[in-house]
CSV table of C-alpha atoms in Angstrom, one decimal:
chain,number,residue,atom,x,y,z
A,1,SER,CA,29.3,-9.7,20.3
A,2,MET,CA,28.9,-13.6,19.8
A,3,GLN,CA,28.2,-13.5,23.7
A,4,ASN,CA,25.0,-11.6,23.0
A,5,GLU,CA,24.0,-13.7,20.1
A,6,THR,CA,20.5,-15.6,20.7
A,7,SER,CA,17.9,-17.4,19.1
A,8,ALA,CA,15.4,-14.8,19.8
A,9,THR,CA,11.8,-16.1,20.8
A,10,GLU,CA,10.2,-12.6,21.3
A,11,PHE,CA,10.7,-9.2,20.0
A,12,ILE,CA,9.7,-5.9,22.4
A,13,LEU,CA,8.0,-3.1,20.3
A,14,LEU,CA,9.3,0.1,21.8
A,15,GLY,CA,6.2,1.8,19.9
A,16,PHE,CA,5.7,5.9,20.5
A,17,SER,CA,6.2,8.1,23.6
A,18,SER,CA,5.8,6.7,27.2
A,19,ASN,CA,3.7,9.4,28.2
A,20,PRO,CA,0.2,7.8,29.3
A,21,ALA,CA,-1.7,11.0,28.5
A,22,LEU,CA,0.1,11.3,24.7
A,23,ARG,CA,-0.5,7.4,24.5
A,24,LEU,CA,-4.1,7.6,25.2
A,25,CYS,CA,-4.8,10.6,22.8
A,26,LEU,CA,-3.0,8.7,19.9
A,27,PHE,CA,-5.1,5.6,20.7
A,28,GLY,CA,-8.1,7.5,20.2
A,29,PHE,CA,-6.8,9.2,17.0
A,30,PHE,CA,-5.7,5.9,15.6
A,31,SER,CA,-8.7,3.9,16.4
A,32,VAL,CA,-10.9,6.5,14.4
A,33,LEU,CA,-8.6,6.2,11.4
A,34,TYR,CA,-8.6,2.8,11.7
A,35,SER,CA,-12.3,2.6,12.0
A,36,ALA,CA,-12.7,4.7,8.8
A,37,THR,CA,-10.2,2.6,6.9
A,38,LEU,CA,-12.2,-0.5,7.4
A,39,MET,CA,-15.6,1.2,6.8
A,40,GLY,CA,-14.4,3.1,3.7
A,41,ASN,CA,-12.5,0.3,2.0
A,42,ALA,CA,-15.5,-2.2,2.9
A,43,LEU,CA,-17.9,0.3,1.3
A,44,VAL,CA,-16.0,0.5,-1.7
A,45,PHE,CA,-15.6,-3.4,-2.2
A,46,VAL,CA,-19.3,-3.7,-1.7
A,47,LEU,CA,-20.1,-1.2,-4.3
A,48,ILE,CA,-17.9,-2.8,-6.7
A,49,CYS,CA,-19.4,-6.2,-6.0
A,50,LEU,CA,-22.9,-4.7,-6.5
A,51,ASP,CA,-22.0,-2.8,-9.7
A,52,TYR,CA,-19.9,-4.9,-12.1
A,53,ARG,CA,-19.1,-1.6,-14.2
A,54,LEU,CA,-17.0,-0.2,-11.6
A,55,HIS,CA,-13.1,-0.6,-11.5
A,56,PHE,CA,-11.9,-4.0,-10.9
A,57,PHE,CA,-8.5,-3.0,-10.0
A,58,LEU,CA,-10.1,-0.7,-7.2
A,59,CYS,CA,-11.6,-3.7,-5.6
A,60,HIS,CA,-7.9,-5.4,-5.1
A,61,LEU,CA,-6.8,-2.0,-3.9
A,62,SER,CA,-9.3,-1.9,-1.1
A,63,ILE,CA,-8.4,-5.3,-0.2
A,64,LEU,CA,-5.0,-4.3,0.0
A,65,ASP,CA,-5.8,-1.2,2.4
A,66,ILE,CA,-7.7,-3.4,4.6
A,67,CYS,CA,-5.0,-6.0,4.8
A,68,TYR,CA,-2.3,-3.4,5.5
A,69,ALA,CA,-4.1,-2.1,8.3
A,70,SER,CA,-5.2,-5.0,9.9
A,71,ASN,CA,-1.7,-6.5,9.8
A,72,ASN,CA,-0.1,-3.4,12.0
A,73,VAL,CA,-2.7,-1.4,13.9
A,74,PRO,CA,-4.3,-3.6,16.1
A,75,HIS,CA,-1.1,-4.6,17.9
A,76,MET,CA,-0.1,-1.1,17.6
A,77,LEU,CA,-3.3,-0.2,19.5
A,78,ARG,CA,-2.8,-2.8,22.3
A,79,ASN,CA,0.6,-1.4,22.6
A,80,LEU,CA,-0.7,2.0,23.3
A,81,LEU,CA,-2.9,0.7,26.2
A,82,GLY,CA,0.1,-0.9,27.6
A,83,GLN,CA,-1.2,-4.3,26.7
A,84,GLY,CA,0.9,-5.6,23.5
A,85,ARG,CA,4.5,-4.4,23.9
A,86,THR,CA,6.0,-8.1,23.2
A,87,ILE,CA,5.7,-9.9,20.2
A,88,SER,CA,6.6,-13.5,19.4
A,89,PHE,CA,9.2,-14.4,16.8
A,90,ALA,CA,6.5,-16.1,14.7
A,91,GLY,CA,4.3,-13.1,15.1
A,92,CYS,CA,7.0,-10.6,14.1
A,93,GLY,CA,7.8,-12.8,11.3
A,94,THR,CA,4.5,-12.8,9.8
A,95,GLN,CA,4.0,-8.9,10.3
A,96,ILE,CA,7.2,-8.6,8.3
A,97,HIS,CA,5.8,-11.3,5.6
A,98,LEU,CA,2.6,-9.8,5.2
A,99,TYR,CA,3.8,-6.0,5.1
A,100,LEU,CA,6.3,-6.7,2.2
A,101,ILE,CA,3.8,-8.7,0.2
A,102,PHE,CA,0.8,-6.1,0.8
A,103,ALA,CA,3.7,-3.3,-0.2
A,104,LEU,CA,5.1,-4.9,-3.2
A,105,THR,CA,1.8,-6.1,-4.5
A,106,GLU,CA,0.3,-2.4,-4.4
A,107,CYS,CA,3.3,-1.3,-6.3
A,108,VAL,CA,2.5,-3.7,-9.4
A,109,LEU,CA,-1.0,-3.0,-8.9
A,110,LEU,CA,-0.8,0.8,-9.2
A,111,ALA,CA,1.3,0.4,-12.4
A,112,VAL,CA,-1.5,-1.9,-13.9
A,113,MET,CA,-4.0,0.6,-13.0
A,114,SER,CA,-2.2,3.2,-14.7
A,115,TYR,CA,-2.3,1.1,-18.0
A,116,ASP,CA,-5.8,0.6,-17.5
A,117,ARG,CA,-6.4,4.4,-17.5
A,118,TYR,CA,-4.3,4.6,-20.6
A,119,VAL,CA,-6.3,2.1,-22.7
A,120,ALA,CA,-9.7,3.4,-21.2
A,121,ILE,CA,-8.5,7.2,-22.7
A,122,CYS,CA,-6.2,6.3,-25.5
A,123,HIS,CA,-8.0,3.5,-26.9
A,124,PRO,CA,-11.9,3.8,-25.7
A,125,LEU,CA,-13.4,1.8,-28.5
A,126,ARG,CA,-11.1,-1.0,-28.0
A,127,TYR,CA,-10.9,-1.1,-24.1
A,128,ALA,CA,-13.7,-4.0,-23.6
A,129,LEU,CA,-11.5,-6.0,-26.0
A,130,ILE,CA,-8.2,-4.9,-24.6
A,131,MET,CA,-8.9,-5.2,-21.2
A,132,SER,CA,-11.3,-8.3,-21.2
A,133,TRP,CA,-12.0,-10.2,-18.1
A,134,ARG,CA,-9.5,-12.5,-18.7
A,135,VAL,CA,-6.9,-9.8,-18.9
A,136,CYS,CA,-7.9,-8.2,-15.8
A,137,LEU,CA,-7.8,-11.5,-13.7
A,138,THR,CA,-4.3,-12.2,-15.2
A,139,LEU,CA,-2.8,-8.6,-14.3
A,140,ALA,CA,-4.5,-8.9,-11.0
A,141,ALA,CA,-2.9,-12.5,-10.4
A,142,VAL,CA,0.5,-11.3,-11.4
A,143,SER,CA,0.5,-8.4,-9.0
A,144,TRP,CA,-0.3,-10.8,-6.2
A,145,ALA,CA,2.3,-13.4,-7.2
A,146,PHE,CA,5.2,-11.0,-7.6
A,147,GLY,CA,4.3,-9.4,-4.1
A,148,PHE,CA,4.2,-12.9,-2.4
A,149,LEU,CA,7.2,-14.2,-4.2
A,150,PHE,CA,9.6,-11.0,-3.4
A,151,GLY,CA,7.8,-10.5,-0.1
A,152,THR,CA,8.6,-14.1,0.7
A,153,LEU,CA,12.2,-14.0,-0.3
A,154,GLN,CA,12.8,-10.8,1.5
A,155,ALA,CA,11.2,-12.2,4.9
A,156,SER,CA,12.8,-15.4,4.8
A,157,LEU,CA,16.5,-14.0,4.4
A,158,ALA,CA,15.8,-11.3,7.2
A,159,LEU,CA,14.3,-14.0,9.5
A,160,HIS,CA,17.4,-16.4,9.2
A,161,LEU,CA,19.6,-13.7,10.6
A,162,PRO,CA,20.9,-14.0,14.2
A,163,PHE,CA,19.7,-11.5,16.5
A,164,CYS,CA,21.3,-9.8,19.6
A,165,GLY,CA,19.5,-9.2,22.8
A,166,PRO,CA,17.5,-7.6,24.1
A,167,CYS,CA,15.5,-7.7,21.0
A,168,GLU,CA,13.9,-4.3,21.0
A,169,VAL,CA,12.3,-3.2,18.1
A,170,ASP,CA,12.1,0.7,17.9
A,171,HIS,CA,8.8,0.7,16.0
A,172,PHE,CA,5.5,0.2,16.7
A,173,PHE,CA,5.4,-3.1,14.3
A,174,CYS,CA,8.1,-5.6,13.0
A,175,GLU,CA,9.2,-3.3,10.2
A,176,ILE,CA,12.1,-4.8,8.1
A,177,LEU,CA,14.6,-2.0,8.6
A,178,ALA,CA,14.1,-1.9,12.2
A,179,VAL,CA,14.6,-5.7,12.8
A,180,LEU,CA,17.6,-5.7,10.7
A,181,LYS,CA,19.2,-3.4,13.2
A,182,LEU,CA,19.4,-5.9,15.8
A,183,ALA,CA,21.0,-8.8,13.8
A,184,CYS,CA,24.2,-10.0,15.3
A,185,THR,CA,25.9,-10.1,11.5
A,186,ASP,CA,26.7,-8.1,8.9
A,187,THR,CA,23.3,-7.2,7.0
A,188,THR,CA,24.6,-5.8,3.8
A,189,ALA,CA,23.4,-8.4,1.6
A,190,ASN,CA,19.8,-8.0,3.1
A,191,LYS,CA,20.0,-4.2,2.2
A,192,VAL,CA,21.1,-4.6,-0.9
A,193,LEU,CA,18.6,-6.8,-1.9
A,194,ILE,CA,16.0,-4.4,-0.1
A,195,PHE,CA,17.6,-1.5,-2.6
A,196,ALA,CA,17.4,-4.0,-5.6
A,197,VAL,CA,13.6,-4.8,-4.9
A,198,CYS,CA,13.0,-1.1,-4.2
A,199,VAL,CA,14.3,-0.3,-7.7
A,200,CYS,CA,12.5,-3.1,-9.5
A,201,PHE,CA,9.0,-2.4,-7.5
A,202,LEU,CA,9.3,1.5,-7.4
A,203,LEU,CA,11.4,3.2,-10.0
A,204,PHE,CA,10.3,0.7,-12.8
A,205,PRO,CA,6.7,0.8,-12.1
A,206,LEU,CA,6.7,4.4,-11.4
A,207,ALA,CA,8.5,4.9,-15.1
A,208,LEU,CA,5.6,2.6,-16.6
A,209,ILE,CA,3.2,5.0,-14.9
A,210,LEU,CA,4.9,8.0,-16.1
A,211,ILE,CA,5.0,6.6,-19.8
A,212,SER,CA,1.3,5.7,-19.7
A,213,TYR,CA,0.4,9.4,-18.4
A,214,LEU,CA,2.6,11.0,-21.0
A,215,HIS,CA,0.2,9.0,-23.6
A,216,ILE,CA,-3.0,10.2,-21.6
A,217,LEU,CA,-1.6,13.9,-21.7
A,218,ALA,CA,-0.8,13.9,-25.4
A,219,THR,CA,-4.5,12.6,-26.0
A,220,ILE,CA,-6.0,15.1,-23.8
A,221,LEU,CA,-4.5,17.8,-25.5
A,222,ARG,CA,-6.3,16.8,-28.5
A,223,ILE,CA,-9.7,16.9,-26.9
A,224,ARG,CA,-11.5,20.2,-27.7
A,225,SER,CA,-14.2,20.1,-25.5
A,226,VAL,CA,-14.3,21.2,-21.8
A,227,ALA,CA,-16.4,18.5,-20.9
A,228,GLY,CA,-14.1,16.1,-22.0
A,229,TRP,CA,-11.2,17.6,-20.5
A,230,HIS,CA,-13.2,17.3,-17.0
A,231,LYS,CA,-14.2,13.9,-17.5
A,232,THR,CA,-10.7,12.8,-18.3
A,233,PHE,CA,-9.0,14.6,-15.3
A,234,SER,CA,-11.7,13.2,-13.1
A,235,THR,CA,-11.0,9.6,-14.2
A,236,CYS,CA,-7.1,9.9,-13.8
A,237,GLY,CA,-6.9,12.5,-10.9
A,238,SER,CA,-7.7,9.9,-8.3
A,239,HIS,CA,-5.3,7.5,-9.5
A,240,LEU,CA,-2.2,10.1,-9.8
A,241,THR,CA,-3.2,11.3,-6.2
A,242,VAL,CA,-2.7,7.6,-4.8
A,243,VAL,CA,0.4,7.2,-6.9
A,244,GLY,CA,2.1,10.4,-5.7
A,245,LEU,CA,1.3,9.8,-2.1
A,246,PHE,CA,2.5,6.0,-2.4
A,247,TYR,CA,5.4,6.3,-4.3
A,248,GLY,CA,6.9,9.2,-2.9
A,249,ASN,CA,6.8,8.2,0.6
A,250,ALA,CA,8.2,4.8,-0.3
A,251,ILE,CA,11.0,6.1,-2.2
A,252,PHE,CA,11.9,8.3,0.8
A,253,MET,CA,11.7,5.8,3.1
A,254,TYR,CA,13.7,2.9,1.5
A,255,MET,CA,15.7,4.8,-0.9
A,256,GLY,CA,16.3,8.4,0.3
A,257,PRO,CA,19.6,9.6,1.8
A,258,GLY,CA,20.0,7.8,5.4
A,259,SER,CA,17.1,5.5,4.8
A,260,GLY,CA,17.0,3.2,7.8
A,261,ASN,CA,18.8,5.3,10.3
A,262,SER,CA,15.9,7.3,11.6
A,263,SER,CA,13.4,5.7,13.8
A,264,GLY,CA,11.5,8.5,14.0
A,265,ARG,CA,10.9,9.1,10.3
A,266,GLU,CA,10.4,5.2,9.8
A,267,LYS,CA,7.6,5.6,12.2
A,268,ILE,CA,5.9,8.5,10.6
A,269,LEU,CA,6.2,6.9,7.0
A,270,SER,CA,4.9,3.7,8.3
A,271,LEU,CA,1.8,5.4,9.8
A,272,PHE,CA,1.2,6.8,6.5
A,273,TYR,CA,1.1,3.3,4.9
A,274,SER,CA,-1.0,1.6,7.7
A,275,LEU,CA,-3.4,4.2,8.5
A,276,VAL,CA,-3.1,7.5,6.3
A,277,SER,CA,-3.1,6.0,3.1
A,278,PRO,CA,-5.5,3.3,3.6
A,279,SER,CA,-8.1,5.8,5.2
A,280,LEU,CA,-7.5,8.4,2.4
A,281,ASN,CA,-7.8,6.0,-0.7
A,282,PRO,CA,-11.7,5.2,-0.5
A,283,LEU,CA,-12.2,9.0,0.0
A,284,ILE,CA,-10.1,10.3,-3.1
A,285,TYR,CA,-11.8,7.8,-5.4
A,286,SER,CA,-15.2,8.3,-4.1
A,287,LEU,CA,-14.9,12.1,-4.4
A,288,ARG,CA,-13.1,11.9,-7.9
A,289,ASN,CA,-14.5,9.0,-9.4
A,290,LYS,CA,-18.3,9.5,-11.2
A,291,GLN,CA,-19.0,6.1,-11.4
A,292,VAL,CA,-18.4,5.3,-7.7
A,293,LYS,CA,-20.7,8.2,-6.5
A,294,GLU,CA,-23.4,7.1,-8.8
A,295,ALA,CA,-23.1,3.4,-7.5
A,296,LEU,CA,-23.2,4.9,-4.0
A,297,LEU,CA,-26.6,6.6,-5.1
A,298,LYS,CA,-27.9,3.7,-6.6
A,299,LEU,CA,-27.4,1.7,-3.1
A,300,GLN,CA,-29.0,4.5,-1.2
A,301,ARG,CA,-32.1,4.4,-3.5
A,302,ARG,CA,-32.3,0.8,-3.0
A,303,LYS,CA,-32.2,1.2,0.9
């Protein structure tokens, strides 16, 4: 009702279970994953800086993963210790804004990486010409620009809504769907915008990725040597694994039936983006990318 409408100054993050023992166990487990995320992605970033031959876009993916985790996880860990349940309206808005920017940027970046793999496998002799430094920098800048533009648009529309008290967010961070549930007005326009952005940033890039890999598959089928098959699959396997995990969870969370209605499902899927995926990406790439493994061996020899 209009009597309960308030200009919110802070939100309460309900987080996970109220059981102290369980919260302590979750704190230890999430702390390990967060440390692995920071160290793994920082290592990949350092390797790429030391060896210019490595994947340029992988560097940006590592930056995104570090930003993902650092945006949400520290406050979640404080919440698990009972020290950070409240968050200011400005802090909540910042979490929403940054989360959307990083998520939308990664959607575009993964599509760009699939195009990079397509050029490397289908046009290897022209790769250096097509994927020049200027082209790579432009594609990376476009990915960040689209993420910033549409993330800012969604966040600004959501944060200008009136909210009803008590402002309790049934989540471990200010996720946009969880915050919209507290609005005192109709949020249909916001949800339609979220769905439209999902179509543009999930389905369209995913279609481009599938087209790229169909061309790659056609090229692979023309390779007769077993060594050529193995090299091609090792190059593309890591990217396909990350794409499947990222887009599958995002589509299920924001476009699946009943999206935005189950807080438990939202928390689990958000944990995947905040901790699981960022901690797995360096492991996936280091195990399946020959250049990354060679760079790591060189770094060990230098020491």
